[in-house]
mmCIF file of C-alpha atoms in Angstrom:
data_model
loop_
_atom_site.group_PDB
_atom_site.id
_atom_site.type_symbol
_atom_site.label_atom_id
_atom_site.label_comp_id
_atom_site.label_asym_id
_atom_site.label_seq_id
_atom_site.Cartn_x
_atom_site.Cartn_y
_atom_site.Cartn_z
ATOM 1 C CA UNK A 1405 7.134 -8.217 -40.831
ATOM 2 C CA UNK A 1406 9.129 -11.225 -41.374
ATOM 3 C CA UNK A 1407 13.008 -11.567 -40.899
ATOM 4 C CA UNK A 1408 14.548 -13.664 -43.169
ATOM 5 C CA UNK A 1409 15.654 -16.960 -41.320
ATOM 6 C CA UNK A 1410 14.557 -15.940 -38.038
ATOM 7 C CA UNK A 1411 12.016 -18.530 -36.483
ATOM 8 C CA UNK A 1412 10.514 -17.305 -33.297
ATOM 9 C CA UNK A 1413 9.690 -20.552 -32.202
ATOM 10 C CA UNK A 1414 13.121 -21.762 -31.354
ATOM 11 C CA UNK A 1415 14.474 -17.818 -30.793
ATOM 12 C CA UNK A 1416 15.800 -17.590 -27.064
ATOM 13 C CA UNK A 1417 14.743 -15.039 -24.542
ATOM 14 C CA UNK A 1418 17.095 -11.803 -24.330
ATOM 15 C CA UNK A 1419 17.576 -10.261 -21.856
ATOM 16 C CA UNK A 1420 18.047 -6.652 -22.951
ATOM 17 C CA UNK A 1421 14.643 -7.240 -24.750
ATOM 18 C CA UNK A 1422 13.124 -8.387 -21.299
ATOM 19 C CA UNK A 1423 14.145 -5.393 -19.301
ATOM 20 C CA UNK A 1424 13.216 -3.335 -21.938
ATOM 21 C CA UNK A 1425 9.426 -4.916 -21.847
ATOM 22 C CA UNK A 1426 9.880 -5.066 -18.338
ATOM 23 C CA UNK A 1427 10.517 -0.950 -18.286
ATOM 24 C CA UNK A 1428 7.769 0.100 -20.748
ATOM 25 C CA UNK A 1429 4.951 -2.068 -18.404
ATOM 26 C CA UNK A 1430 6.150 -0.657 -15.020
ATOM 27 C CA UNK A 1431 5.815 2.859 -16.928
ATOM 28 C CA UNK A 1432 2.283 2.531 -18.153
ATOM 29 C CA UNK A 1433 1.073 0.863 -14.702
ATOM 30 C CA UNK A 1434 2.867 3.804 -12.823
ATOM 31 C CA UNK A 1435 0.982 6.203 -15.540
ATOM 32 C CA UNK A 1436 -2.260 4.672 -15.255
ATOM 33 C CA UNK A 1437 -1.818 4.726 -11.648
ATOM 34 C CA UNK A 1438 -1.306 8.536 -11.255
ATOM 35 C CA UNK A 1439 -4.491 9.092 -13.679
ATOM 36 C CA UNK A 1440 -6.495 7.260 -11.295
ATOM 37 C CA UNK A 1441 -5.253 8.993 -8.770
ATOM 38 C CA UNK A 1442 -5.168 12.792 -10.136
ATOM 39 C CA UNK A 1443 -8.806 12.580 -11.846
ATOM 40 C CA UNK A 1444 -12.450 11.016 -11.198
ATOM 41 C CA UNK A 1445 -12.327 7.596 -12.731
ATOM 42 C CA UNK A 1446 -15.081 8.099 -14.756
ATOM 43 C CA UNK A 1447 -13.357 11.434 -16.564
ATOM 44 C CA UNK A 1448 -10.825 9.147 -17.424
ATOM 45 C CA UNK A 1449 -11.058 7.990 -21.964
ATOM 46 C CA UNK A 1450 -8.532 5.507 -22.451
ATOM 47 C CA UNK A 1451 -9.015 4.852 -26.277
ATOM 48 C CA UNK A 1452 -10.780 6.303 -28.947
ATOM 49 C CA UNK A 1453 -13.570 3.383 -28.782
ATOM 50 C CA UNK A 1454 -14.088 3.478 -25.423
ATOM 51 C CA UNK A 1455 -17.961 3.624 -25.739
ATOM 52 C CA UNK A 1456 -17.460 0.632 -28.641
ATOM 53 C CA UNK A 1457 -15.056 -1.453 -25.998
ATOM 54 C CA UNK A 1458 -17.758 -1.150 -22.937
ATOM 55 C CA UNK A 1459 -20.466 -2.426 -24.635
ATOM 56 C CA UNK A 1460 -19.174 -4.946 -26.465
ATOM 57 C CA UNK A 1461 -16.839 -5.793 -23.186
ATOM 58 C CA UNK A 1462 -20.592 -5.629 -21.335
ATOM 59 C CA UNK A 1463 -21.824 -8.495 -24.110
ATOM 60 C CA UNK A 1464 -19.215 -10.784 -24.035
ATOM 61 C CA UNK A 1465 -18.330 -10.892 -20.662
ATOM 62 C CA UNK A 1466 -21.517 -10.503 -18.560
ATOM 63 C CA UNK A 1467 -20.325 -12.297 -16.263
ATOM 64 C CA UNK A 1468 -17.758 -9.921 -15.449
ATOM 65 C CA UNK A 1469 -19.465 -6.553 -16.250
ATOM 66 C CA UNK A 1470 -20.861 -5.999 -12.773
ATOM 67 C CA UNK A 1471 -19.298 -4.137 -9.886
ATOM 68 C CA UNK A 1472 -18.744 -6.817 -7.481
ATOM 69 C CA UNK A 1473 -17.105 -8.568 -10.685
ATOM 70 C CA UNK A 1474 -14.892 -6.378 -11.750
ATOM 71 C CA UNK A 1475 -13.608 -5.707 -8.022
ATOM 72 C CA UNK A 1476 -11.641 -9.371 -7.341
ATOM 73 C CA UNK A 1477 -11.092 -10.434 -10.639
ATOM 74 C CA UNK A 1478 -10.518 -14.623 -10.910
ATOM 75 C CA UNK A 1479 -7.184 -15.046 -13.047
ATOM 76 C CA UNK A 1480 -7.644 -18.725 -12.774
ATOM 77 C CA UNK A 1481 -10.754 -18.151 -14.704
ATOM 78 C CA UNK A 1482 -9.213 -15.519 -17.141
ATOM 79 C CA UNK A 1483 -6.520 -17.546 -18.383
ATOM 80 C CA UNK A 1484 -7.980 -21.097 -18.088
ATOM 81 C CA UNK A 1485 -8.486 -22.447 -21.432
ATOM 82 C CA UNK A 1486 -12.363 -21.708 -22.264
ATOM 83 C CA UNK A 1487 -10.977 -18.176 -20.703
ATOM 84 C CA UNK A 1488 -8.372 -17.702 -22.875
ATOM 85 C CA UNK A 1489 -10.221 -18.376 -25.763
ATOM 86 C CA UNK A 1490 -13.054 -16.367 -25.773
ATOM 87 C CA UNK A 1491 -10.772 -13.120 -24.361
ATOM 88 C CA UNK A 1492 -8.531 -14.198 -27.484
ATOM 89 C CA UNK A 1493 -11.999 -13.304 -29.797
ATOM 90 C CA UNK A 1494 -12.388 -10.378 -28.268
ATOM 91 C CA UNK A 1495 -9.006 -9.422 -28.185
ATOM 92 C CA UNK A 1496 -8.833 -10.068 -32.040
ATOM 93 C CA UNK A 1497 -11.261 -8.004 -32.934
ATOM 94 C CA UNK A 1498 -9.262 -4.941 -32.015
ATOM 95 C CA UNK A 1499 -6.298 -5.572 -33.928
ATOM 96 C CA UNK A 1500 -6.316 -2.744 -36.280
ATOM 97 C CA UNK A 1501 -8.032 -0.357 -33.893
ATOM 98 C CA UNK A 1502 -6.341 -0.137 -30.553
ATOM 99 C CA UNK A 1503 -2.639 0.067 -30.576
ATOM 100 C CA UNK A 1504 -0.590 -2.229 -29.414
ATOM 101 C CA UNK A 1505 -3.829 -4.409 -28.944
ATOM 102 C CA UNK A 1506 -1.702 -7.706 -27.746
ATOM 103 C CA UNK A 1507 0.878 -5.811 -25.780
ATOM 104 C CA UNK A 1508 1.370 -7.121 -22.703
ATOM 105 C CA UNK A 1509 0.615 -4.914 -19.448
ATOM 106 C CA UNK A 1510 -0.050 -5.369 -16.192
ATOM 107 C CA UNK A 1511 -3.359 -5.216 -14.039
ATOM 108 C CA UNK A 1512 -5.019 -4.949 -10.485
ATOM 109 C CA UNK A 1513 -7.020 -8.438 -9.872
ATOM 110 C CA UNK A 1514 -8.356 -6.087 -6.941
ATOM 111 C CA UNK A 1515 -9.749 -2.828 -7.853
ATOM 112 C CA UNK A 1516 -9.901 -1.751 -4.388
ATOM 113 C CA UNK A 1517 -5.491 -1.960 -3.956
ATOM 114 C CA UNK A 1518 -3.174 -0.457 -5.640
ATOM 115 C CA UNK A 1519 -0.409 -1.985 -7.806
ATOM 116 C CA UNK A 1520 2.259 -4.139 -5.675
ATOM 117 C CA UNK A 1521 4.224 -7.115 -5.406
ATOM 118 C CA UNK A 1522 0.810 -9.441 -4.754
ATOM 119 C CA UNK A 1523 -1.381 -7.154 -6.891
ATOM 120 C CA UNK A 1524 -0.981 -7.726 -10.277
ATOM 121 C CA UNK A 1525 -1.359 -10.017 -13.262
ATOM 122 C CA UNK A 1526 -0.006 -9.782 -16.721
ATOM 123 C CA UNK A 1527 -2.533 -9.659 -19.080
ATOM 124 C CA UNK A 1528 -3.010 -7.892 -22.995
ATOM 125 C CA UNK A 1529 -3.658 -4.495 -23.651
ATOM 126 C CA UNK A 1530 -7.058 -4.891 -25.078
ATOM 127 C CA UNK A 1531 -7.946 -6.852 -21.880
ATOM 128 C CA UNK A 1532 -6.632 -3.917 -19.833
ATOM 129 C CA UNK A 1533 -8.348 -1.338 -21.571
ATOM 130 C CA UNK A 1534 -11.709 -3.287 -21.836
ATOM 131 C CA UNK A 1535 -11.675 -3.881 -17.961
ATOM 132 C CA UNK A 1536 -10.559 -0.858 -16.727
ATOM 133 C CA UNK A 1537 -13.152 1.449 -19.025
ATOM 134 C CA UNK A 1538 -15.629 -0.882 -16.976
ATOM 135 C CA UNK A 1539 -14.454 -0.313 -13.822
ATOM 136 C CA UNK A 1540 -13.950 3.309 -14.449
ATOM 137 C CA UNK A 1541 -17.697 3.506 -15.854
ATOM 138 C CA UNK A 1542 -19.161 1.342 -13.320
ATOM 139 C CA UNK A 1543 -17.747 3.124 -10.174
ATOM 140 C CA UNK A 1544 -15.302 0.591 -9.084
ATOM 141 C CA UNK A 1545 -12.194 2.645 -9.447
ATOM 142 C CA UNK A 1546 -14.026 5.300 -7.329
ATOM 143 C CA UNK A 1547 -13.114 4.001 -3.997
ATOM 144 C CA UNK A 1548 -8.932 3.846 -4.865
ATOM 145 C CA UNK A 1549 -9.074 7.819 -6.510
ATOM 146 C CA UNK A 1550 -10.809 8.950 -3.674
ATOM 147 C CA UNK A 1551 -8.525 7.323 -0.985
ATOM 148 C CA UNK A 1552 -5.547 8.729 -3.229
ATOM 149 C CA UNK A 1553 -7.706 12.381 -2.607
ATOM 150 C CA UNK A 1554 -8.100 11.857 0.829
ATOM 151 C CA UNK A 1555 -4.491 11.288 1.529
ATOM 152 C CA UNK A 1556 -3.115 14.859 -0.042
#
């Protein structure tokens, strides 16, 4: 949708628009947070392709589809530019099929803490999906549901 003599390149930032961004990513990290903690990780579907995402999240990254990978992720590496542009591929290809592919959200570099101040980095939705499907499959969000158990 285009608005007729609106150029986002020189729009300015508002700040109603910010909080309201702002509210709607604290939301889905506090909702993602209770999932993990309320059911096994790997019970947890997050999209309708999440069998499609893994595997082609598995190809592309190989690098990063390992356990010990997906624990500490490297943001440096994520978003420097050779990063950025193959996760903008990827990303692409999901345009039509996962909603609000590009949204921004937030995400854990380490697996193994919960969300806070230190532990987070703002990344798309696709990306968010694609590595958390990974760590759910792969056992990595194990450790932080069953801690989560442990404490009730």
């Amino acid at each position: 949708m285009s608005i007729p003599g609106f150029d986002p390149n020189t729009a300015g930032n508002h700040e109603e628009i910010e909080m309201q961004f702002a509210v709607k990513t604290v939301e889905h990290l506090e909702a993602y947070q209770k999932l993990l903690y309320a059911l096994p990780p790997s019970k947890l579907k997050l999209t309708k392709v999440d069998d499609e995402l893994f595997e082609d999240f598995k190809a592309t990254f190989p690098e990063l589809a390992t356990p010990e990978a997906l624990a500490k992720l490297d943001e440096s590496e994520m978003k420097s530019e050779a990063g950025k542009e193959k996760w903008r591929n990827f990303i692409m290809k999901y345009e039509k099929v996962i909603p609000d592919y590009n949204f921004g959200t937030m995400l854990r570099p380490d697996a193994k803490r919960e969300y806070d101040q230190d532990n987070n980095m703002f990344v798309t939705r696709t990306q968010f999906y694609a590595i958390e499907v990974a760590r759910n499959r792969l056992g990595v969000n194990d450790d932080l549901h069953n801690s989560a158990k442990a404490k009730k």
